[in-house]
Amino acid sequence: MAVSISRLSFEHHRSALGIAETQPRISWRFAGDAEDWEQSSYDIEIRQSGDTASYSTQSAESVLVDWPAEALKSGEQATVRARAHGGDGQPSTPWSDWVSVETGLLSGDDWMGAVPIAADRETEKGRAKRPVHFRKDFSIEGEIEMARLYVTALGMYEAEINGERVGDAVLAPGWQSYNYRHVYNTYDVTDLVEQGENAIGILVGEGWFAGRMAFNDQREHYGDTVGAVALLKATLKNGTVVHLPTDTSWEASTGPVLDSEIYDGEIYDSRLESDVKGWSSPGFDSKDWLGTKELPPLRGNLSSPDSPPIRKNLEVKPQRFFKSDSGKQLVDFGQNLVGWLRLNVEGPAGTNITLHHAEVLEDGELALRTLRSAKARDTLILHGNGPQVWEPHFTFHGFRYAQVDGWPEDADLTEESLTAVVMWTDMEPTGDFKCSHGLLSKFLENVRWSMRGNFLSIPTDCPQRDERLGWTGDAHAFGPTSNFLYDTAGFWRGWHRDVWSEMQRNGSMQVPSFIPTLPPDSKVDPVAAYWGDVVVGNPWNLYRAFGDERVLREQLDQARAWIDTGLPRKDDGLWDRTGYQYGDWLDPKAPPDDAGAATTHPYLVADAYLVEMTRVLSEMARTLGEKDLVDEYTAQHEKLRGEFQKSWMADGKMANRTQTAYALGLEFNLYTNETQRAAAAQTLRDIIADNDYLVGTGFAGTPALGPALERIGAVEDFYAMLLETRVPSWLYQVDMNGTTTWERWDSMLANGSVNPGSMTSFNHYAFGSVADWVHGVVGGLRPGEPGWRVVRVAPVPGGGITSADTRFVSQYGENRVQWQVDGDRFSMEVRVPPNAVAEVTVPGGEVRKVGSGVHEFSGKIGEKKEQDEEEDEG
Ligand code: BGC
């Protein structure tokens, strides 16, 4: 009967170094299988400037409890531990580990005069920018107590101190709407700075800031010059604080990186390495270096990050080397992934090795057409002075295959020569699913891979072609699944800050189709349903996943502004019909060259979502105790539902006899007449049966399909669709050897050729939205109340699946549901973390409430009442 605290955390930070919150809320997560364990009180100890203060509170709350002490000052550190006490006769946890929390620089003055600097040279206008090295020597007279580096770039940076890389973030500071929010990172560099002579270096590439992004060859969206802003702050044992801000005393130079572009890749001439050898160490001879100049102040507020950084989280080795039909050297990594290749090679000086990256092969060659204008190639020119290990700096590619041109003739090309380095925003993994159905389990793995590849600082549509943009509709579709697989709370919080800034631009309150918007000052066009609705749907989904009312309140403004102001309407309150709508984007009948030509009317989709978003807004208001708003949006919802019926239904029949129209109608409760509702339920089942259980929905309809069928008691129909392998279906892509989820139902055609449409990515997460249903219905694990304090366990076995194992680590601890079916016998083990409870339904049985611990259940499928809790292991 053990209970302990496995993690203590602050706000939604994975690591609380350099945060903005001066009174960060504290959460602790439990481990152990203590039975029915509920917290009755807790103690917190906070060590701050040598003093320890204790706080005891009678409360059952263990998530996001208020900071009990004085607010932290700028750059101030505290360490915190907690212990929790159980109720009557229940044990207390031991003290948690001490965990440190430290604020970043809270005001402009704290930057001690650090200004953005650029190299004193002409910038390359209208073309790729050569990355720039910035450096500065400094000396420290005295023993170092602690040192911090606060740094960001007008571009992407990598920092070094005394020849050592600072931290392990890549592509930092990530992408924000830089005109409003410019993230800086905080690093603990105590171990890198030394008493005596030191040097600091920052290498900056163009990144999202100044590089080519979005359409029509546009670049330099936020500025045309790469630069850096940093402050090194060293506190000495004698109390002296040394500040080293970026200013024009820094020096600059170009080096071996000739070009490093997001879409097009990097060109690196290692023959130039000797020029910058030792550049970030003291004693470097910088006489040929350039001076620096001060740039105008950053437009965006220097802000500490909400999200963890992008890191290199995994490495993948080549699975197969082979020659293409035309004789090219190809490599297969066996997994479509996002990152770059590390090379380990030796060859004559000047040898030019070029790598091309692609997701799939077509006609025995790399399929490069789908990358559109993105070159996705890296070039390494060898120095000829022995073995070298190299990887690019400020780019990323979405690929499974690579073509290697120019490999030195005398060098072997083996497993040791190439490594795929995989990167994504380093969120904590929280959810897992496996079941007896091999293809379905593999599909869920593919969903995870597509999330990794597209949660790269912002939620992107795809990672490979000339887009990689924060498309709002895709984010809306995939939000719930993402919240299960990883702890996304900080990631989304940051992105929604940018969403809100962008909406307020020009006071329009319209939601751009992708965020950050490019060009940053462009007019919102089109103003689109479902895409724009992300500002209502996602905050609500986040609240359900993390239960944070403060964040919900923070995001209520954007949700209201969209519904009240941004969303263009006709007199009846429904969508104005004059603009373009993406609608049920990429429904399977949409032709290759017209992704928006769906079988369901785009304004039917738009209006259905408007009704639902209005209802969700009333729920948000209810949660936040905003009574007037509840009344307002409830009345609006009622009215809009009536208008929807008038516009899109005749005798309960939808204007389009499609899966999407009926799924939305049923899931969003657009029927008020029970007879019509029952008829609609039958119609949806008929449409699906007539379509031979193949999918008929696009981006907007897909997330509603499973839930609608569940709502009408037709889970078996959805199993039939889910486990289908003919096209269009989810498992078709698995059957076709996909290792990520595809943009189109048929990104690859059944004959192995690539869909001729230009919208053909093999790594788009939107259709992976179905995973949310799989976790909740097949796995049987869902939040019963926002934030998972109450867990709903209610698997609905079907489709011949005989077992499933689903795990979710909530803010309370580990939840797990493992079930088996043997003939008509059902058995299940449920793990509930301390301080949480579960409402468990065995198939056909009634709801049982259980507390924390491990519980066994069994019953006969299809029979009521045999449900029986056989044993409790505490
Ligand atoms: C993106 C989509 C996006 C869509 C909107 C595409 O180019 O890849 O996923 O939602 O445009 O129309």
Short mmCIF file of N, CA and C in Angstrom, two decimals, residues 662-741:
data_model
loop_
_atom_site.label_atom_id
_atom_site.label_comp_id
_atom_site.label_asym_id
_atom_site.label_seq_id
_atom_site.Cartn_x
_atom_site.Cartn_y
_atom_site.Cartn_z
N TYR A 662 -24.45 13.95 -41.50
CA TYR A 662 -25.21 13.25 -40.46
C TYR A 662 -24.39 13.09 -39.17
N ALA A 663 -23.10 12.88 -39.33
CA ALA A 663 -22.28 12.76 -38.11
C ALA A 663 -22.32 14.08 -37.33
N LEU A 664 -22.19 15.19 -38.04
CA LEU A 664 -22.23 16.48 -37.34
C LEU A 664 -23.61 16.70 -36.74
N GLY A 665 -24.64 16.38 -37.50
CA GLY A 665 -26.01 16.58 -37.02
C GLY A 665 -26.26 15.82 -35.72
N LEU A 666 -25.77 14.59 -35.66
CA LEU A 666 -26.03 13.76 -34.48
C LEU A 666 -25.08 14.11 -33.34
N GLU A 667 -23.82 14.28 -33.66
CA GLU A 667 -22.84 14.54 -32.60
C GLU A 667 -23.07 15.91 -31.96
N PHE A 668 -23.52 16.87 -32.77
CA PHE A 668 -23.72 18.22 -32.24
C PHE A 668 -25.16 18.44 -31.78
N ASN A 669 -25.91 17.35 -31.77
CA ASN A 669 -27.27 17.42 -31.24
C ASN A 669 -28.08 18.51 -31.96
N LEU A 670 -28.01 18.50 -33.28
CA LEU A 670 -28.70 19.53 -34.06
C LEU A 670 -30.17 19.18 -34.26
N TYR A 671 -30.56 17.97 -33.84
CA TYR A 671 -31.96 17.58 -33.92
C TYR A 671 -32.67 17.90 -32.62
N THR A 672 -33.87 18.45 -32.73
CA THR A 672 -34.63 18.67 -31.49
C THR A 672 -35.85 17.74 -31.48
N ASN A 673 -36.08 17.10 -32.63
CA ASN A 673 -37.23 16.22 -32.73
C ASN A 673 -36.72 14.77 -32.67
N GLU A 674 -37.16 14.05 -31.64
CA GLU A 674 -36.64 12.70 -31.38
C GLU A 674 -36.86 11.73 -32.54
N THR A 675 -38.01 11.85 -33.18
CA THR A 675 -38.30 10.95 -34.30
C THR A 675 -37.31 11.20 -35.43
N GLN A 676 -37.08 12.49 -35.67
CA GLN A 676 -36.13 12.83 -36.74
C GLN A 676 -34.73 12.38 -36.38
N ARG A 677 -34.44 12.51 -35.11
CA ARG A 677 -33.10 12.12 -34.66
C ARG A 677 -32.90 10.62 -34.88
N ALA A 678 -33.90 9.84 -34.51
CA ALA A 678 -33.79 8.39 -34.67
C ALA A 678 -33.67 8.04 -36.16
N ALA A 679 -34.42 8.76 -36.98
CA ALA A 679 -34.35 8.50 -38.43
C ALA A 679 -32.97 8.86 -38.95
N ALA A 680 -32.41 9.97 -38.43
CA ALA A 680 -31.08 10.39 -38.87
C ALA A 680 -30.04 9.35 -38.48
N ALA A 681 -30.20 8.79 -37.29
CA ALA A 681 -29.25 7.76 -36.84
C ALA A 681 -29.28 6.59 -37.81
N GLN A 682 -30.49 6.20 -38.20
CA GLN A 682 -30.60 5.09 -39.16
C GLN A 682 -30.00 5.49 -40.50
N THR A 683 -30.24 6.73 -40.89
CA THR A 683 -29.70 7.19 -42.19
C THR A 683 -28.18 7.12 -42.17
N LEU A 684 -27.57 7.58 -41.09
CA LEU A 684 -26.10 7.55 -41.03
C LEU A 684 -25.61 6.11 -41.17
N ARG A 685 -26.28 5.20 -40.48
CA ARG A 685 -25.84 3.79 -40.57
C ARG A 685 -26.02 3.28 -41.99
N ASP A 686 -27.11 3.70 -42.62
CA ASP A 686 -27.35 3.25 -44.01
C ASP A 686 -26.30 3.82 -44.96
N ILE A 687 -25.99 5.10 -44.78
CA ILE A 687 -24.99 5.72 -45.67
C ILE A 687 -23.67 4.94 -45.58
N ILE A 688 -23.33 4.60 -44.35
CA ILE A 688 -22.06 3.90 -44.13
C ILE A 688 -22.11 2.49 -44.71
N ALA A 689 -23.23 1.82 -44.48
CA ALA A 689 -23.36 0.45 -45.03
C ALA A 689 -23.35 0.50 -46.56
N ASP A 690 -24.08 1.48 -47.12
CA ASP A 690 -24.12 1.61 -48.59
C ASP A 690 -22.73 1.88 -49.14
N ASN A 691 -21.91 2.52 -48.33
CA ASN A 691 -20.55 2.84 -48.77
C ASN A 691 -19.57 1.73 -48.38
N ASP A 692 -20.16 0.57 -48.00
CA ASP A 692 -19.32 -0.58 -47.70
C ASP A 692 -18.33 -0.33 -46.55
N TYR A 693 -18.74 0.48 -45.60
CA TYR A 693 -17.94 0.77 -44.41
C TYR A 693 -16.61 1.46 -44.71
N LEU A 694 -16.58 2.15 -45.85
CA LEU A 694 -15.41 2.96 -46.17
C LEU A 694 -15.65 4.38 -45.68
N VAL A 695 -14.57 5.07 -45.40
CA VAL A 695 -14.68 6.42 -44.87
C VAL A 695 -15.19 7.38 -45.94
N GLY A 696 -16.04 8.33 -45.52
CA GLY A 696 -16.52 9.34 -46.45
C GLY A 696 -16.33 10.75 -45.93
N THR A 697 -15.46 10.93 -44.96
CA THR A 697 -15.33 12.23 -44.31
C THR A 697 -13.96 12.87 -44.59
N GLY A 698 -13.91 14.19 -44.46
CA GLY A 698 -12.66 14.93 -44.58
C GLY A 698 -12.18 15.42 -43.22
N PHE A 699 -11.38 16.50 -43.23
CA PHE A 699 -10.79 16.98 -41.97
C PHE A 699 -11.84 17.31 -40.91
N ALA A 700 -12.94 17.95 -41.34
CA ALA A 700 -13.91 18.46 -40.36
C ALA A 700 -14.89 17.40 -39.90
N GLY A 701 -15.20 16.45 -40.79
CA GLY A 701 -16.17 15.42 -40.43
C GLY A 701 -15.56 14.27 -39.65
N THR A 702 -14.30 13.97 -39.93
CA THR A 702 -13.69 12.77 -39.35
C THR A 702 -13.71 12.73 -37.82
N PRO A 703 -13.34 13.83 -37.13
CA PRO A 703 -13.32 13.73 -35.67
C PRO A 703 -14.70 13.46 -35.07
N ALA A 704 -15.77 13.79 -35.80
CA ALA A 704 -17.13 13.63 -35.26
C ALA A 704 -17.72 12.25 -35.55
N LEU A 705 -17.11 11.53 -36.48
CA LEU A 705 -17.76 10.30 -36.97
C LEU A 705 -17.86 9.22 -35.89
N GLY A 706 -16.74 8.87 -35.29
CA GLY A 706 -16.75 7.84 -34.24
C GLY A 706 -17.65 8.23 -33.08
N PRO A 707 -17.48 9.47 -32.55
CA PRO A 707 -18.34 9.89 -31.45
C PRO A 707 -19.82 9.86 -31.81
N ALA A 708 -20.17 10.23 -33.05
CA ALA A 708 -21.59 10.21 -33.45
C ALA A 708 -22.11 8.78 -33.44
N LEU A 709 -21.32 7.86 -33.96
CA LEU A 709 -21.77 6.47 -34.00
C LEU A 709 -21.86 5.90 -32.59
N GLU A 710 -20.96 6.30 -31.73
CA GLU A 710 -21.02 5.85 -30.34
C GLU A 710 -22.30 6.39 -29.69
N ARG A 711 -22.59 7.64 -29.95
CA ARG A 711 -23.76 8.27 -29.38
C ARG A 711 -25.06 7.57 -29.77
N ILE A 712 -25.10 7.05 -30.99
CA ILE A 712 -26.35 6.39 -31.43
C ILE A 712 -26.29 4.88 -31.23
N GLY A 713 -25.30 4.44 -30.47
CA GLY A 713 -25.22 3.01 -30.16
C GLY A 713 -24.78 2.16 -31.34
N ALA A 714 -23.98 2.75 -32.22
CA ALA A 714 -23.55 2.01 -33.41
C ALA A 714 -22.03 1.84 -33.42
N VAL A 715 -21.51 1.51 -32.26
CA VAL A 715 -20.06 1.36 -32.16
C VAL A 715 -19.56 0.27 -33.11
N GLU A 716 -20.33 -0.79 -33.25
CA GLU A 716 -19.91 -1.89 -34.14
C GLU A 716 -19.72 -1.39 -35.57
N ASP A 717 -20.58 -0.45 -36.00
CA ASP A 717 -20.42 0.09 -37.36
C ASP A 717 -19.08 0.81 -37.48
N PHE A 718 -18.73 1.50 -36.40
CA PHE A 718 -17.48 2.24 -36.50
C PHE A 718 -16.29 1.29 -36.45
N TYR A 719 -16.41 0.23 -35.68
CA TYR A 719 -15.34 -0.78 -35.72
C TYR A 719 -15.15 -1.28 -37.15
N ALA A 720 -16.26 -1.51 -37.83
CA ALA A 720 -16.16 -2.03 -39.20
C ALA A 720 -15.37 -1.05 -40.08
N MET A 721 -15.61 0.24 -39.87
CA MET A 721 -14.89 1.25 -40.65
C MET A 721 -13.42 1.31 -40.23
N LEU A 722 -13.23 1.29 -38.93
CA LEU A 722 -11.90 1.47 -38.38
C LEU A 722 -10.95 0.36 -38.81
N LEU A 723 -11.49 -0.84 -38.92
CA LEU A 723 -10.61 -1.98 -39.20
C LEU A 723 -10.56 -2.32 -40.69
N GLU A 724 -11.24 -1.53 -41.49
CA GLU A 724 -11.24 -1.72 -42.94
C GLU A 724 -9.83 -1.42 -43.49
N THR A 725 -9.43 -2.17 -44.51
CA THR A 725 -8.11 -1.88 -45.10
C THR A 725 -8.19 -1.42 -46.55
N ARG A 726 -9.41 -1.50 -47.13
CA ARG A 726 -9.50 -0.97 -48.51
C ARG A 726 -9.49 0.55 -48.45
N VAL A 727 -9.18 1.18 -49.55
CA VAL A 727 -9.14 2.63 -49.56
C VAL A 727 -10.55 3.17 -49.83
N PRO A 728 -11.01 4.23 -49.23
CA PRO A 728 -10.38 5.02 -48.17
C PRO A 728 -10.69 4.47 -46.77
N SER A 729 -9.65 4.32 -46.01
CA SER A 729 -9.80 3.88 -44.62
C SER A 729 -8.52 4.22 -43.88
N TRP A 730 -8.58 4.11 -42.57
CA TRP A 730 -7.38 4.42 -41.78
C TRP A 730 -6.30 3.35 -41.97
N LEU A 731 -6.75 2.10 -42.04
CA LEU A 731 -5.74 1.05 -42.07
C LEU A 731 -5.21 0.77 -43.48
N TYR A 732 -5.84 1.38 -44.48
CA TYR A 732 -5.29 1.25 -45.83
C TYR A 732 -3.84 1.70 -45.83
N GLN A 733 -3.57 2.84 -45.19
CA GLN A 733 -2.21 3.38 -45.22
C GLN A 733 -1.23 2.49 -44.47
N VAL A 734 -1.74 1.78 -43.48
CA VAL A 734 -0.85 0.86 -42.76
C VAL A 734 -0.56 -0.34 -43.66
N ASP A 735 -1.62 -0.80 -44.31
CA ASP A 735 -1.49 -1.91 -45.24
C ASP A 735 -0.52 -1.56 -46.38
N MET A 736 -0.45 -0.28 -46.70
CA MET A 736 0.46 0.16 -47.77
C MET A 736 1.84 0.52 -47.20
N ASN A 737 2.10 0.01 -46.00
CA ASN A 737 3.41 0.21 -45.36
C ASN A 737 3.68 1.63 -44.89
N GLY A 738 2.64 2.43 -44.68
CA GLY A 738 2.84 3.76 -44.13
C GLY A 738 3.38 3.66 -42.71
N THR A 739 4.23 4.60 -42.34
CA THR A 739 4.76 4.61 -40.97
C THR A 739 4.39 5.91 -40.25
N THR A 740 3.63 6.76 -40.94
CA THR A 740 3.07 7.99 -40.36
C THR A 740 1.66 8.09 -40.93
N THR A 741 0.87 9.07 -40.47
CA THR A 741 -0.46 9.21 -41.06
C THR A 741 -0.41 10.19 -42.23
#
